[in-house]
Short mmCIF file of C-alpha atoms and ligand atoms in Angstrom, two decimals:
data_model
loop_
_atom_site.label_atom_id
_atom_site.label_comp_id
_atom_site.label_asym_id
_atom_site.label_seq_id
_atom_site.Cartn_x
_atom_site.Cartn_y
_atom_site.Cartn_z
CA MET J 236 -69.32 0.35 50.13
CA ARG J 237 -67.82 3.14 48.07
CA LEU J 238 -66.72 2.40 44.53
CA GLY J 239 -64.87 4.86 42.32
CA ILE J 240 -65.38 4.65 38.57
CA PHE J 241 -62.34 5.93 36.74
CA GLY J 242 -60.66 5.53 33.35
CA LEU J 243 -59.24 7.53 30.49
CA PRO J 244 -61.29 10.43 29.10
CA GLN J 245 -64.25 9.30 26.99
CA SER J 246 -63.90 5.65 27.96
CA GLY J 247 -67.54 5.45 29.04
CA LYS J 248 -67.38 6.21 32.76
CA THR J 249 -70.49 8.34 32.88
CA THR J 250 -72.31 5.87 30.63
CA LEU J 251 -71.50 3.09 33.12
CA PHE J 252 -72.32 5.33 36.10
CA ASN J 253 -75.75 5.98 34.60
CA ALA J 254 -76.25 2.27 33.97
CA LEU J 255 -75.39 1.39 37.57
CA THR J 256 -77.37 4.16 39.20
CA ARG J 257 -80.20 4.54 36.66
CA GLY J 258 -78.87 8.06 36.30
CA THR J 259 -79.20 10.58 33.53
CA GLN J 260 -75.91 12.46 33.64
CA PRO J 261 -74.98 13.81 30.20
CA THR J 262 -72.48 11.64 28.33
CA GLY J 263 -70.20 12.31 25.40
CA ILE J 264 -69.22 15.78 26.55
CA VAL J 265 -65.49 16.30 26.28
CA THR J 266 -64.25 18.68 28.94
CA GLY J 267 -61.02 17.03 30.09
CA LYS J 268 -61.71 18.62 33.49
CA ILE J 269 -61.93 17.11 36.92
CA GLU J 270 -65.56 16.32 37.45
CA ILE J 271 -67.09 14.05 40.04
CA HIS J 272 -70.65 12.78 40.34
CA ASP J 273 -71.85 10.79 43.33
CA ALA J 274 -74.86 8.57 43.69
CA VAL J 275 -76.04 6.28 46.44
CA VAL J 276 -78.14 3.35 45.29
CA ASP J 277 -79.77 0.32 46.88
CA VAL J 278 -77.97 -2.96 46.44
CA PRO J 279 -80.53 -5.15 44.69
CA ASP J 280 -81.04 -8.38 46.63
CA ALA J 281 -84.03 -10.60 45.85
CA ARG J 282 -83.63 -12.28 49.25
CA VAL J 283 -84.72 -9.06 50.96
CA ASP J 284 -87.86 -9.02 48.84
CA VAL J 285 -88.65 -12.61 49.80
CA LEU J 286 -88.16 -11.83 53.50
CA ALA J 287 -90.44 -8.82 53.15
CA SER J 288 -93.12 -11.00 51.58
CA MET J 289 -92.89 -13.34 54.61
CA PHE J 290 -92.84 -10.74 57.40
CA HIS J 291 -94.84 -7.86 55.86
CA PRO J 292 -92.63 -5.38 57.71
CA LYS J 293 -93.31 -1.66 58.05
CA LYS J 294 -89.94 -0.99 56.46
CA THR J 295 -87.82 -2.87 53.93
CA ILE J 296 -84.25 -1.66 53.75
CA TYR J 297 -81.49 -2.69 51.35
CA THR J 298 -77.82 -1.96 51.88
CA LYS J 299 -76.42 0.88 49.89
CA VAL J 300 -73.53 1.33 47.56
CA ASN J 301 -71.98 4.68 46.81
CA TYR J 302 -70.75 5.17 43.26
CA ALA J 303 -68.49 8.04 42.26
CA ASP J 304 -67.94 8.88 38.59
CA ILE J 305 -64.47 10.38 38.67
CA ALA J 306 -63.37 12.22 35.52
CA GLY J 307 -60.03 13.96 35.25
CA LEU J 308 -57.40 11.24 35.16
CA ASP J 309 -55.67 11.09 31.81
CA GLY J 310 -52.56 9.05 32.45
CA SER J 311 -50.29 12.08 32.90
CA ALA J 312 -50.38 12.74 36.63
CA GLY J 313 -47.58 10.30 37.37
CA LYS J 314 -44.62 12.58 37.84
CA SER J 315 -45.96 14.81 40.57
CA GLY J 316 -48.75 12.60 41.84
CA ILE J 317 -52.47 13.12 41.39
CA SER J 318 -53.69 16.57 42.44
CA GLY J 319 -55.53 17.41 45.67
CA GLU J 320 -59.24 17.29 44.99
CA LEU J 321 -59.03 14.27 42.75
CA LEU J 322 -56.69 12.39 45.09
CA ASN J 323 -58.93 13.11 48.08
CA LYS J 324 -61.88 11.65 46.26
CA LEU J 325 -59.97 8.60 45.05
CA ALA J 326 -58.53 7.97 48.50
CA GLN J 327 -62.02 7.69 50.04
CA MET J 328 -62.96 4.69 47.91
CA ASP J 329 -63.07 1.06 49.07
CA GLY J 330 -62.31 -0.12 45.55
CA PHE J 331 -62.21 0.93 41.93
CA ILE J 332 -63.92 0.14 38.69
CA HIS J 333 -61.56 0.90 35.84
CA VAL J 334 -63.59 1.49 32.67
CA VAL J 335 -61.53 0.50 29.66
CA ARG J 336 -62.71 1.48 26.23
CA CYS J 337 -63.04 -1.33 23.71
CA PHE J 338 -65.83 0.11 21.55
CA GLU J 339 -64.96 1.56 18.17
CA ASN J 340 -66.51 4.89 17.32
CA GLU J 341 -64.79 7.43 15.11
CA THR J 342 -66.75 10.31 16.52
CA VAL J 343 -65.52 9.59 20.04
CA VAL J 344 -61.90 10.68 20.52
CA HIS J 345 -59.49 8.33 22.27
CA PRO J 346 -56.74 10.37 23.96
CA ALA J 347 -54.06 7.96 22.71
CA GLY J 348 -55.45 7.97 19.18
CA SER J 349 -56.26 4.25 18.94
CA ILE J 350 -58.19 1.51 20.68
CA ASN J 351 -55.89 -0.71 22.71
CA PRO J 352 -57.40 -1.98 25.97
CA GLN J 353 -54.29 -3.75 27.28
CA ARG J 354 -52.28 -0.55 26.86
CA ASP J 355 -54.95 1.48 28.67
CA VAL J 356 -55.06 -0.99 31.57
CA GLU J 357 -51.31 -0.61 31.99
CA THR J 358 -51.44 3.20 31.60
CA MET J 359 -53.85 3.56 34.48
CA ASP J 360 -52.04 0.94 36.59
CA SER J 361 -48.90 3.07 36.20
CA GLU J 362 -50.83 6.19 37.06
CA PHE J 363 -51.75 4.77 40.47
CA ILE J 364 -48.33 3.19 41.01
CA LEU J 365 -46.51 6.47 40.27
CA ASN J 366 -48.91 8.43 42.46
CA ASP J 367 -48.16 6.06 45.34
CA LEU J 368 -44.44 6.18 44.67
CA VAL J 369 -44.47 9.97 45.10
CA ALA J 370 -46.45 9.64 48.35
CA VAL J 371 -44.22 6.88 49.73
CA GLU J 372 -41.04 8.80 48.85
CA LYS J 373 -42.33 11.88 50.66
CA ARG J 374 -43.09 9.79 53.72
CA ILE J 375 -39.67 8.15 53.71
CA GLU J 376 -38.05 11.59 53.59
CA LYS J 377 -40.12 12.75 56.57
CA LEU J 378 -39.33 9.60 58.52
CA ASN J 379 -35.62 10.04 57.87
CA ASP J 380 -35.87 13.64 59.13
CA GLU J 381 -37.69 12.50 62.23
CA ARG J 382 -35.05 9.86 62.88
CA ARG J 383 -32.19 12.33 62.46
CA LYS J 384 -33.66 15.09 64.59
CA GLY J 385 -34.95 12.82 67.34
CA GLY J 386 -37.12 14.09 70.20
CA GLY J 387 -40.27 12.84 68.54
CA ARG J 388 -41.57 9.32 68.55
CA ASP J 389 -39.62 6.38 69.85
CA LYS J 390 -36.76 5.49 67.49
CA ALA J 391 -37.88 1.88 67.27
CA VAL J 392 -41.31 3.01 66.08
CA VAL J 393 -39.80 5.29 63.43
CA ASP J 394 -37.53 2.47 62.26
CA ARG J 395 -40.47 0.11 62.01
CA ASP J 396 -42.36 2.63 59.86
CA LEU J 397 -39.26 3.19 57.74
CA ALA J 398 -38.92 -0.53 57.09
CA LEU J 399 -42.58 -0.70 56.06
CA PHE J 400 -42.37 2.26 53.70
CA ASP J 401 -39.08 0.98 52.25
CA ARG J 402 -40.78 -2.33 51.51
CA MET J 403 -43.62 -0.53 49.75
CA HIS J 404 -41.11 1.58 47.87
CA ALA J 405 -39.40 -1.53 46.55
CA CYS J 406 -42.74 -2.90 45.38
CA LEU J 407 -43.69 0.30 43.55
CA ALA J 408 -40.22 0.81 42.07
CA ASP J 409 -40.67 -2.66 40.59
CA GLU J 410 -43.85 -1.32 38.93
CA GLN J 411 -46.08 -3.46 41.11
CA PRO J 412 -49.25 -2.13 42.74
CA LEU J 413 -49.30 -2.23 46.54
CA ARG J 414 -52.11 -4.76 46.53
CA ASN J 415 -49.47 -7.32 45.56
CA ILE J 416 -47.89 -7.28 49.02
CA ASP J 417 -49.08 -8.69 52.35
CA LEU J 418 -49.51 -6.31 55.24
CA THR J 419 -50.51 -6.98 58.83
CA ALA J 420 -53.57 -5.27 60.28
CA ASP J 421 -51.24 -2.90 62.17
CA GLU J 422 -49.33 -2.02 59.03
CA GLU J 423 -52.59 -1.46 57.24
CA LYS J 424 -53.51 1.03 59.95
CA THR J 425 -50.17 2.82 59.64
CA ILE J 426 -50.65 3.46 55.92
CA SER J 427 -54.36 4.22 56.01
CA GLY J 428 -54.03 8.02 55.92
CA PHE J 429 -51.76 8.20 52.90
CA GLY J 430 -54.25 7.86 50.06
CA LEU J 431 -52.38 4.94 48.52
CA LEU J 432 -54.44 4.05 45.48
CA SER J 433 -52.70 0.95 44.15
CA ARG J 434 -53.53 -0.86 47.40
CA LYS J 435 -57.27 -0.85 46.69
CA PRO J 436 -59.08 -3.71 44.94
CA MET J 437 -59.69 -3.18 41.26
CA LEU J 438 -62.35 -4.35 38.84
CA ILE J 439 -61.28 -3.82 35.26
CA LEU J 440 -64.45 -3.42 33.25
CA LEU J 441 -64.04 -3.66 29.48
CA ASN J 442 -66.57 -1.39 27.84
CA LEU J 443 -67.80 -3.18 24.72
CA ASP J 444 -69.83 -2.16 21.73
CA ASP J 445 -73.29 -3.67 21.20
CA THR J 446 -72.09 -6.77 19.36
CA GLN J 447 -68.39 -6.87 20.18
CA ALA J 448 -66.71 -9.90 21.78
CA ALA J 449 -64.58 -9.18 24.84
CA PRO J 450 -60.84 -9.05 24.11
CA LYS J 451 -58.61 -11.29 26.22
CA ILE J 452 -57.23 -8.91 28.78
CA THR J 453 -55.42 -10.22 31.81
CA SER J 454 -53.94 -8.67 34.87
CA PRO J 455 -51.13 -10.33 36.79
CA HIS J 456 -51.99 -8.41 39.95
CA ARG J 457 -53.68 -9.55 43.13
CA GLN J 458 -57.18 -8.36 44.09
CA THR J 459 -57.80 -7.52 40.47
CA MET J 460 -60.72 -8.82 38.44
CA VAL J 461 -61.45 -8.46 34.75
CA ASP J 462 -64.94 -8.46 33.28
CA SER J 463 -66.79 -6.83 30.44
CA ILE J 464 -69.98 -4.89 29.96
CA ARG J 465 -71.85 -3.35 27.04
CA GLY J 466 -71.98 0.08 28.60
CA LYS J 467 -74.24 1.88 26.21
CA ILE J 468 -76.86 -0.87 26.03
CA GLU J 469 -76.81 -1.22 29.80
CA MET J 470 -77.40 2.50 30.21
CA GLU J 471 -80.35 2.42 27.85
CA LEU J 472 -81.67 -0.67 29.58
CA SER J 473 -81.46 0.91 33.03
CA GLN J 474 -83.69 3.74 31.89
CA LEU J 475 -86.52 1.59 30.53
CA PRO J 476 -89.65 0.60 32.43
CA GLU J 477 -89.42 -2.99 33.70
CA GLU J 478 -91.65 -4.64 31.07
CA ASP J 479 -89.78 -3.03 28.20
CA ALA J 480 -86.44 -3.87 29.79
CA ALA J 481 -87.30 -7.59 29.84
CA LEU J 482 -88.07 -7.54 26.13
CA PHE J 483 -84.95 -5.61 25.33
CA MET J 484 -82.86 -8.02 27.41
CA SER J 485 -84.07 -11.08 25.54
CA GLU J 486 -83.49 -9.29 22.25
CA PHE J 487 -79.86 -8.59 23.14
CA ASN J 488 -79.39 -11.89 24.89
CA ILE J 489 -78.76 -10.32 28.28
CA THR J 490 -79.68 -12.58 31.19
CA GLU J 491 -78.77 -10.33 34.08
CA LEU J 492 -78.72 -6.57 34.42
CA GLY J 493 -75.22 -5.14 34.48
CA LEU J 494 -75.98 -3.25 37.66
CA ASN J 495 -76.72 -6.51 39.49
CA ARG J 496 -73.67 -8.25 38.09
CA VAL J 497 -71.28 -5.41 38.90
CA ILE J 498 -72.55 -5.33 42.49
CA LYS J 499 -71.94 -9.06 42.91
CA LEU J 500 -68.44 -8.74 41.48
CA SER J 501 -67.73 -5.77 43.72
CA TYR J 502 -68.79 -7.71 46.81
CA ASP J 503 -66.43 -10.52 45.88
CA LEU J 504 -63.66 -8.11 45.01
CA ILE J 505 -63.81 -6.25 48.29
CA GLY J 506 -64.55 -9.40 50.28
CA LEU J 507 -68.00 -8.48 51.53
CA GLU J 508 -71.12 -10.46 52.22
CA SER J 509 -74.66 -9.79 53.39
CA PHE J 510 -76.60 -10.87 56.42
CA PHE J 511 -80.16 -9.98 57.31
CA THR J 512 -82.39 -8.96 60.15
CA ALA J 513 -86.05 -9.82 59.74
CA GLY J 514 -89.17 -9.02 61.71
CA GLU J 515 -92.52 -7.33 61.55
CA ASP J 516 -90.97 -3.92 62.06
CA GLU J 517 -88.23 -4.15 59.53
CA CYS J 518 -86.56 -6.50 57.04
CA ARG J 519 -83.10 -5.36 56.27
CA ALA J 520 -79.87 -6.36 54.57
CA TRP J 521 -76.49 -5.47 56.08
CA THR J 522 -72.97 -5.71 54.76
CA VAL J 523 -69.95 -7.18 56.57
CA LYS J 524 -66.45 -8.24 55.66
CA LYS J 525 -66.22 -11.96 54.92
CA ASN J 526 -65.32 -14.02 58.00
CA ALA J 527 -66.69 -11.41 60.39
CA THR J 528 -67.64 -12.74 63.82
CA ALA J 529 -71.16 -12.43 65.22
CA PRO J 530 -70.19 -9.47 67.48
CA GLU J 531 -68.60 -7.70 64.49
CA ALA J 532 -71.80 -8.17 62.52
CA ALA J 533 -73.74 -6.88 65.53
CA GLY J 534 -71.48 -3.81 65.47
CA VAL J 535 -72.56 -3.05 61.92
CA ILE J 536 -76.12 -2.69 63.23
CA HIS J 537 -75.13 -0.62 66.26
CA SER J 538 -72.00 -0.31 68.39
CA ASP J 539 -74.06 -1.01 71.53
CA LEU J 540 -75.02 -4.40 70.11
CA GLN J 541 -71.36 -5.27 69.72
CA LYS J 542 -70.37 -3.97 73.17
CA GLY J 543 -73.22 -5.74 74.92
CA PHE J 544 -73.24 -8.83 72.72
CA ILE J 545 -74.45 -11.97 74.49
CA ARG J 546 -75.52 -14.38 71.77
CA ALA J 547 -76.89 -14.42 68.27
CA GLU J 548 -79.93 -16.38 67.16
CA VAL J 549 -79.05 -17.58 63.69
CA ILE J 550 -80.97 -19.17 60.87
CA THR J 551 -79.91 -19.46 57.28
CA TYR J 552 -81.99 -17.72 54.65
CA ASP J 553 -82.51 -21.02 52.80
CA ASP J 554 -83.79 -22.80 55.91
CA LEU J 555 -86.15 -19.98 56.79
CA VAL J 556 -87.61 -19.82 53.31
CA ALA J 557 -87.86 -23.61 53.01
CA LEU J 558 -89.64 -23.94 56.38
CA GLY J 559 -91.86 -20.93 55.87
CA GLY J 560 -91.39 -19.02 59.13
CA LEU J 561 -89.42 -18.54 62.34
CA ASN J 562 -91.76 -20.66 64.47
CA GLU J 563 -91.60 -23.55 62.02
CA ALA J 564 -87.81 -23.20 61.95
CA LYS J 565 -87.63 -23.21 65.73
CA ALA J 566 -89.81 -26.35 65.89
CA LYS J 567 -87.44 -28.10 63.47
CA GLY J 568 -84.40 -27.00 65.48
CA LYS J 569 -83.03 -24.84 62.70
CA LEU J 570 -82.77 -21.73 64.85
CA ARG J 571 -79.31 -21.89 66.43
CA LEU J 572 -77.84 -19.97 69.32
CA GLU J 573 -74.29 -18.90 68.56
CA GLY J 574 -71.63 -17.25 70.69
CA LYS J 575 -69.02 -14.58 70.13
CA ASP J 576 -66.71 -16.74 68.02
CA TYR J 577 -69.34 -17.61 65.46
CA ILE J 578 -68.32 -16.65 61.90
CA VAL J 579 -71.25 -15.07 60.08
CA LYS J 580 -72.08 -16.51 56.68
CA ASP J 581 -73.62 -14.88 53.65
CA GLY J 582 -77.39 -15.15 53.94
CA ASP J 583 -77.53 -15.63 57.72
CA ILE J 584 -80.51 -14.06 59.42
CA LEU J 585 -79.45 -12.78 62.80
CA ASN J 586 -81.18 -11.72 65.95
CA ILE J 587 -78.67 -10.29 68.39
CA ARG J 588 -79.24 -10.77 72.09
CA PHE J 589 -77.42 -8.09 73.99
CA ASN J 590 -77.19 -6.31 77.28
CA VAL J 591 -76.91 -2.53 77.16
CA SER J 592 -75.28 -2.08 80.53
CA LYS J 593 -72.49 -4.57 79.81
N1 LIG V 242 -70.63 2.66 20.77
C1 LIG V 242 -70.46 2.83 22.05
N2 LIG V 242 -70.28 4.05 22.50
C2 LIG V 242 -70.11 4.24 23.80
C3 LIG V 242 -70.10 3.17 24.74
N3 LIG V 242 -69.91 3.65 25.95
C4 LIG V 242 -69.78 4.99 25.80
N4 LIG V 242 -69.91 5.35 24.51
C5 LIG V 242 -69.86 6.69 23.95
O1 LIG V 242 -68.63 7.29 24.25
C6 LIG V 242 -68.81 8.66 24.56
C7 LIG V 242 -68.19 8.98 25.89
O2 LIG V 242 -68.94 8.35 26.89
P1 LIG V 242 -68.95 8.93 28.38
O3 LIG V 242 -69.71 7.95 29.20
O4 LIG V 242 -69.37 10.35 28.40
O5 LIG V 242 -67.39 8.84 28.72
P2 LIG V 242 -66.62 9.36 30.00
O6 LIG V 242 -65.56 8.37 30.31
O7 LIG V 242 -67.58 9.70 31.07
O8 LIG V 242 -65.94 10.70 29.44
P3 LIG V 242 -65.26 11.88 30.29
O9 LIG V 242 -66.12 12.11 31.49
O10 LIG V 242 -65.25 13.06 29.38
O11 LIG V 242 -63.89 11.44 30.61
C8 LIG V 242 -70.31 8.94 24.49
O12 LIG V 242 -70.60 9.50 23.23
C9 LIG V 242 -70.91 7.56 24.63
O13 LIG V 242 -72.16 7.46 23.98
C10 LIG V 242 -70.32 1.86 24.22
O14 LIG V 242 -70.35 0.87 24.94
N5 LIG V 242 -70.47 1.74 22.88
MG1 LIG V 243 -67.92 11.50 32.12
#
């Protein structure tokens, strides 16, 4: 999973990035330039730790999330679209975290001169919508050329693409992000190379001061979540040794680390869930799209497992932990054999039976 952290200059992106990745990038440096930091971190999942304590595997492997701290958007790229390097980076993301400044601090400049989270949410929404409008208009022009000149793709195919891009154009011209419209899987494929940003799921993260209450910010758009975080505290917290962190958390009345909470929200936002493989060699968490079938989950492990899929042995995490082991689970009939139509559920532990020559 790749998540892009963006927001207006000095909104607290790098502060949040550090909190999520236990990083130490410098914060509070005003450059106004395009600057991107990447970090890959383990997705914390206590279930993996429990499995490891049962199986004592040689290796324990968590799934990973890739965070990118993307500085350089300032709400002004709308007219011509977002520039190359920045757009490339943004287009690679599975979803976005929009950091919105709520904290008051006179020594930290706000580019618009005042604190107004609702305005900032709308500014950045428009930034993505206008970027996409430019891209969609360019595509429509090209498609019209192709249609006029002929000799290229089948006319019916060009017309189908034109209808799709016209529909997206209408959405954007109405100042709606593309995530507000329904597309078929085929249509999704057609648009995948165009770096359309307003189609991607969005978590709006209100960056609060130490004691500030979260303002009531709403978004009318689909696949959009709003939550808040005390960025600076969370960054400090992420850099403390565990014992000190616990003390600090109770002092500030924090029950769950921001990095854990943001991961959970991101999974929901993007529609992901985890399944596990467990044995003496390795205990491991994997990520799949919700409602994935058993062969699709097998394909996440290795394409050969999907191609040669025969059956999956399945047990739920809760059953395995409650019964204390695979043999006990088998004796109680909790180990099921499932076929290719089985829909994998969050927390399933899978053992894929497959045939390589299939
Ligand atoms: N009081 C307070 N200050 C914060 C908070 N989050 C960030 N800051 C301060 O705001 C300043 C900017 O934070 P950064 O994390 O560098 O912001 P940024 O969005 O990465 O800035 P650019 O990369 O320049 O766009 C720093 O001085 C931070 O200490 C917060 O939650 N509360
Ligand atoms: Mg920064």
